[in-house]
XYZ file of C-alpha atoms in Angstrom:
232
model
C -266.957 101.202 126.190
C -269.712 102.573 124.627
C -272.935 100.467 123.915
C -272.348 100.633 120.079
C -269.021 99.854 119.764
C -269.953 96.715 122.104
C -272.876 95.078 119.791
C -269.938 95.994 116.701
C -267.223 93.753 119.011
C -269.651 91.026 119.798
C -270.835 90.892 116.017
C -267.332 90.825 114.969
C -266.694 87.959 116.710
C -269.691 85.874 116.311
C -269.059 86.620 112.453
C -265.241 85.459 112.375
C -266.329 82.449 114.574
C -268.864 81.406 112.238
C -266.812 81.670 109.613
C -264.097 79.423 110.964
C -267.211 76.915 111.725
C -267.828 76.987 108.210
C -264.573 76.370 106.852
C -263.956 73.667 109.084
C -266.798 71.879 108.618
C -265.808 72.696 104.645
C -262.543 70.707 105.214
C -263.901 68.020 106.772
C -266.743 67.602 104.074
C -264.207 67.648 101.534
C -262.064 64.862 103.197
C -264.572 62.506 103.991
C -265.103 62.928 99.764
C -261.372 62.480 99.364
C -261.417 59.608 101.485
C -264.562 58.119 100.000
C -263.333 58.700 96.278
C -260.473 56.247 96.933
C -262.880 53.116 97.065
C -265.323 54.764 94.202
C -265.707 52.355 91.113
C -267.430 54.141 88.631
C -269.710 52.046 86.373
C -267.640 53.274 82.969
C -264.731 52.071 84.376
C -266.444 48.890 84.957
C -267.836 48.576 81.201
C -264.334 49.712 80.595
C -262.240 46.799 82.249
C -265.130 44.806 80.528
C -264.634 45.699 77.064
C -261.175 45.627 77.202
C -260.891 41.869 78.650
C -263.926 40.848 75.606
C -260.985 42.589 73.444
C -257.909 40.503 74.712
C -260.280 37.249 74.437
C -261.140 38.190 70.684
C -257.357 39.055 70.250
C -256.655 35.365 71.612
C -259.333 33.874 69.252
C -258.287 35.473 66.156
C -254.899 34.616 67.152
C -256.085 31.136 67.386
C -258.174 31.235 63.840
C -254.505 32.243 62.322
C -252.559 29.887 63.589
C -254.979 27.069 62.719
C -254.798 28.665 59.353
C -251.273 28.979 59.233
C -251.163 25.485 60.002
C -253.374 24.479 57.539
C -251.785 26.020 54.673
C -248.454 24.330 55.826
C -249.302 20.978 55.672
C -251.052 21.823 52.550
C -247.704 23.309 51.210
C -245.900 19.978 52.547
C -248.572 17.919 50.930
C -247.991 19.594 47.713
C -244.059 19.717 48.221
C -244.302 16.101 48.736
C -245.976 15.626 45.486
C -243.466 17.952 43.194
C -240.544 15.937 44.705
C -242.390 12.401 43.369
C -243.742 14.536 39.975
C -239.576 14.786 39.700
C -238.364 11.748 40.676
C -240.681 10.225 37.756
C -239.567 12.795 35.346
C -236.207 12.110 36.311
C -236.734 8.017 36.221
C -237.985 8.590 33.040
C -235.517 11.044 31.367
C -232.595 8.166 32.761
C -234.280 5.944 30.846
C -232.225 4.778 26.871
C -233.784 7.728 24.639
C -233.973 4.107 22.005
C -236.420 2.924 24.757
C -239.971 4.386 24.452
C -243.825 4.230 25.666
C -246.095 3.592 22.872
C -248.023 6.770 23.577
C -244.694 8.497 22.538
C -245.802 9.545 19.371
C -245.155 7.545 15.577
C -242.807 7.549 12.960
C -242.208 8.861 9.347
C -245.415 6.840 8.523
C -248.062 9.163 10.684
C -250.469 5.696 10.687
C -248.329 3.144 11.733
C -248.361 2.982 15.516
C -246.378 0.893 17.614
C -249.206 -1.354 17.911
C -248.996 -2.094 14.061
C -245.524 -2.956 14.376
C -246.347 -5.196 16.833
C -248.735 -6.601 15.285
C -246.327 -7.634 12.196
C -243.573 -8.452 14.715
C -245.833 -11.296 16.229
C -247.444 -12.039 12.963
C -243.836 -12.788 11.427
C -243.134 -15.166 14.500
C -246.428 -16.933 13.780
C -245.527 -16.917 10.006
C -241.762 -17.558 9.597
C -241.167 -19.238 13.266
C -238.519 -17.999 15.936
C -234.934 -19.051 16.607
C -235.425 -21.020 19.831
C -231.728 -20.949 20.729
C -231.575 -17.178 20.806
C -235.135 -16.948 21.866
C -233.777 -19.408 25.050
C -230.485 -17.631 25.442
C -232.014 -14.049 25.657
C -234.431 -15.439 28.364
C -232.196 -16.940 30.403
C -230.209 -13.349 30.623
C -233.704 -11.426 31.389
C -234.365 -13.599 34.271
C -230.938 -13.054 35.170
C -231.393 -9.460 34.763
C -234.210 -9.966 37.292
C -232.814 -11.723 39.779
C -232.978 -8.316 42.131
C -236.854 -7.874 41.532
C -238.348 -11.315 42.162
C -241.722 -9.490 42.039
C -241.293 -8.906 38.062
C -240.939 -12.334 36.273
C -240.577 -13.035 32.089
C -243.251 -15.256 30.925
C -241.738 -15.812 27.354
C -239.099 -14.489 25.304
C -239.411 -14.913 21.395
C -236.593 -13.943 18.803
C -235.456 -13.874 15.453
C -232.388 -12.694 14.010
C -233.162 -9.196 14.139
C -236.407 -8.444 16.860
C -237.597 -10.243 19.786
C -240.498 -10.297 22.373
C -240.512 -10.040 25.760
C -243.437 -10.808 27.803
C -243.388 -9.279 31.602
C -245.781 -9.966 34.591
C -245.353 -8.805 38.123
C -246.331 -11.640 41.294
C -249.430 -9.307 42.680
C -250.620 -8.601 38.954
C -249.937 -4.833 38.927
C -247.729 -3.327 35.418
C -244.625 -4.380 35.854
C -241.395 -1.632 35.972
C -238.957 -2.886 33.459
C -236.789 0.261 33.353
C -233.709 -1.294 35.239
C -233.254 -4.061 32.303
C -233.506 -1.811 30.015
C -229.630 -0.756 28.870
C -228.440 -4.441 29.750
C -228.000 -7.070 27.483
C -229.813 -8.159 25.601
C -232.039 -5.030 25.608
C -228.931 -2.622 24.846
C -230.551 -1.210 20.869
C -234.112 -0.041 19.882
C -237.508 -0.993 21.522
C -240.962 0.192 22.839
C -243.556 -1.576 25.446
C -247.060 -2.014 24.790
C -249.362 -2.532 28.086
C -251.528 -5.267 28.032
C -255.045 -5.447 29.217
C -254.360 -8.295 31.857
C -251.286 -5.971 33.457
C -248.555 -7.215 32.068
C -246.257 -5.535 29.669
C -244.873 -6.544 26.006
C -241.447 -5.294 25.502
C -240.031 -5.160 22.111
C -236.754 -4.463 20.904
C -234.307 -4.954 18.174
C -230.624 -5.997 17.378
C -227.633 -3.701 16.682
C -228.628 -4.436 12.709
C -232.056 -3.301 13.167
C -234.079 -0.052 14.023
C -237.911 0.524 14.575
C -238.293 2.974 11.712
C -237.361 -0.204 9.257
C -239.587 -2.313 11.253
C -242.314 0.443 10.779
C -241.930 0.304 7.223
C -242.194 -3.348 6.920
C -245.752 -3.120 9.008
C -247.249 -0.747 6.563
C -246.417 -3.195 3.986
C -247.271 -5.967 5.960
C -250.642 -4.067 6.457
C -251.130 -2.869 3.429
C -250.792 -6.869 1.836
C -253.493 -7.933 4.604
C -256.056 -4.693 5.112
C -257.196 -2.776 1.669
C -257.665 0.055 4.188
C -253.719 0.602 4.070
């Protein structure tokens, strides 16, 4: 072999074994990064995890505001149910109650300045003037504490009657207004009649015969008034 094509062998060979010295030492570069990648933790993943678990936690809290909220509005909407179903139970009280029976704040009659108040104010004026019958006076009282035998916290100071109207007087045992409407409809409080609060708490209940209605008694006050006040 020829001194040329000797140096060409030898270069050959140094050549192909460098280059498997490179490639190996290539492969074993890139596992040790293979191997090294599967423990890496890159900081964006870390401000990653981060933000997402601040996320959940603000997820949680305005969870949280809502269902305070929610609960909130739902005992509000109890609260307020609550109060429609008394609103109606009054309106219903009421609305049982004899259409002949009424408040004094119900309005007045064909004569637009004679209140209630004016006809009792000639109703007790006549008693004062002209007397009462005692025996129906007593016999009507006994019956409204009859009447109130069930609500021992309403009691009937007085009772006064004629032949045609009468007077009730009604306190309650702690002083509050009393609630006549279950003796209303019962004898002897079966025809017309109207209350007038009084300024002590009790309640002045009067009421007529079959014979008599309030529009005649309403009629007789304006005269009544109109004999004792120019202003009528």
């Amino acid at each position: 072999m020829s001194t040329y094509k000797l140096n060409m062998h030898i270069a050959s060979v140094t050549f192909i074994s460098v280059a498997l010295c490179i490639f190996v030492s290539l492969l074993l570069v890139r596992g040790v990064l293979l191997k090294d990648k599967m423990f890496e933790y890159k900081p964006n993943d870390l401000i990653s995890c981060l933000d997402n678990a601040d996320s959940k936690k603000h997820d949680q809290d305005s969870n949280n505001k809502v269902l305070s909220v929610g609960g909130g509005l739902l005992k509000r909407l109890e609260e307020l149910e609550t109060k429609i179903i008394a609103i109606k139970a009054e309106a219903n009280s009421k609305s049982s109650y004899d259409s002949r029976f009424r408040y004094e704040d119900e309005g007045k009659g064909a004569d637009n300045h004679i209140s209630d108040s004016n006809v009792a104010q000639f109703i007790e004026s006549d008693f004062d003037r002209n007397g009462v019958d005692q025996d129906v006076s007593d016999e009507y009282y006994s019956a409204t504490v009859a009447l109130l035998m069930d609500n021992p916290e309403i009691v009937v100071d007085r009772v006064r009657c004629n032949q045609n109207y009468c007077s009730a007087l009604f306190n309650t045992v702690d002083g509050a207004s009393p609630n006549i409407e279950e003796v209303w409809g019962n004898p002897p409080f079966m025809h017309e009649g109207f209350s007038i609060p009084q300024i002590d708490g009790g309640l002045l209940l009067y009421f007529t015969d079959d014979q008599t209605n309030i529009d005649e008694l309403r009629s007789l006050a304006a005269e009544y008034l109109g004999e004792s006040d120019s202003s009528y």
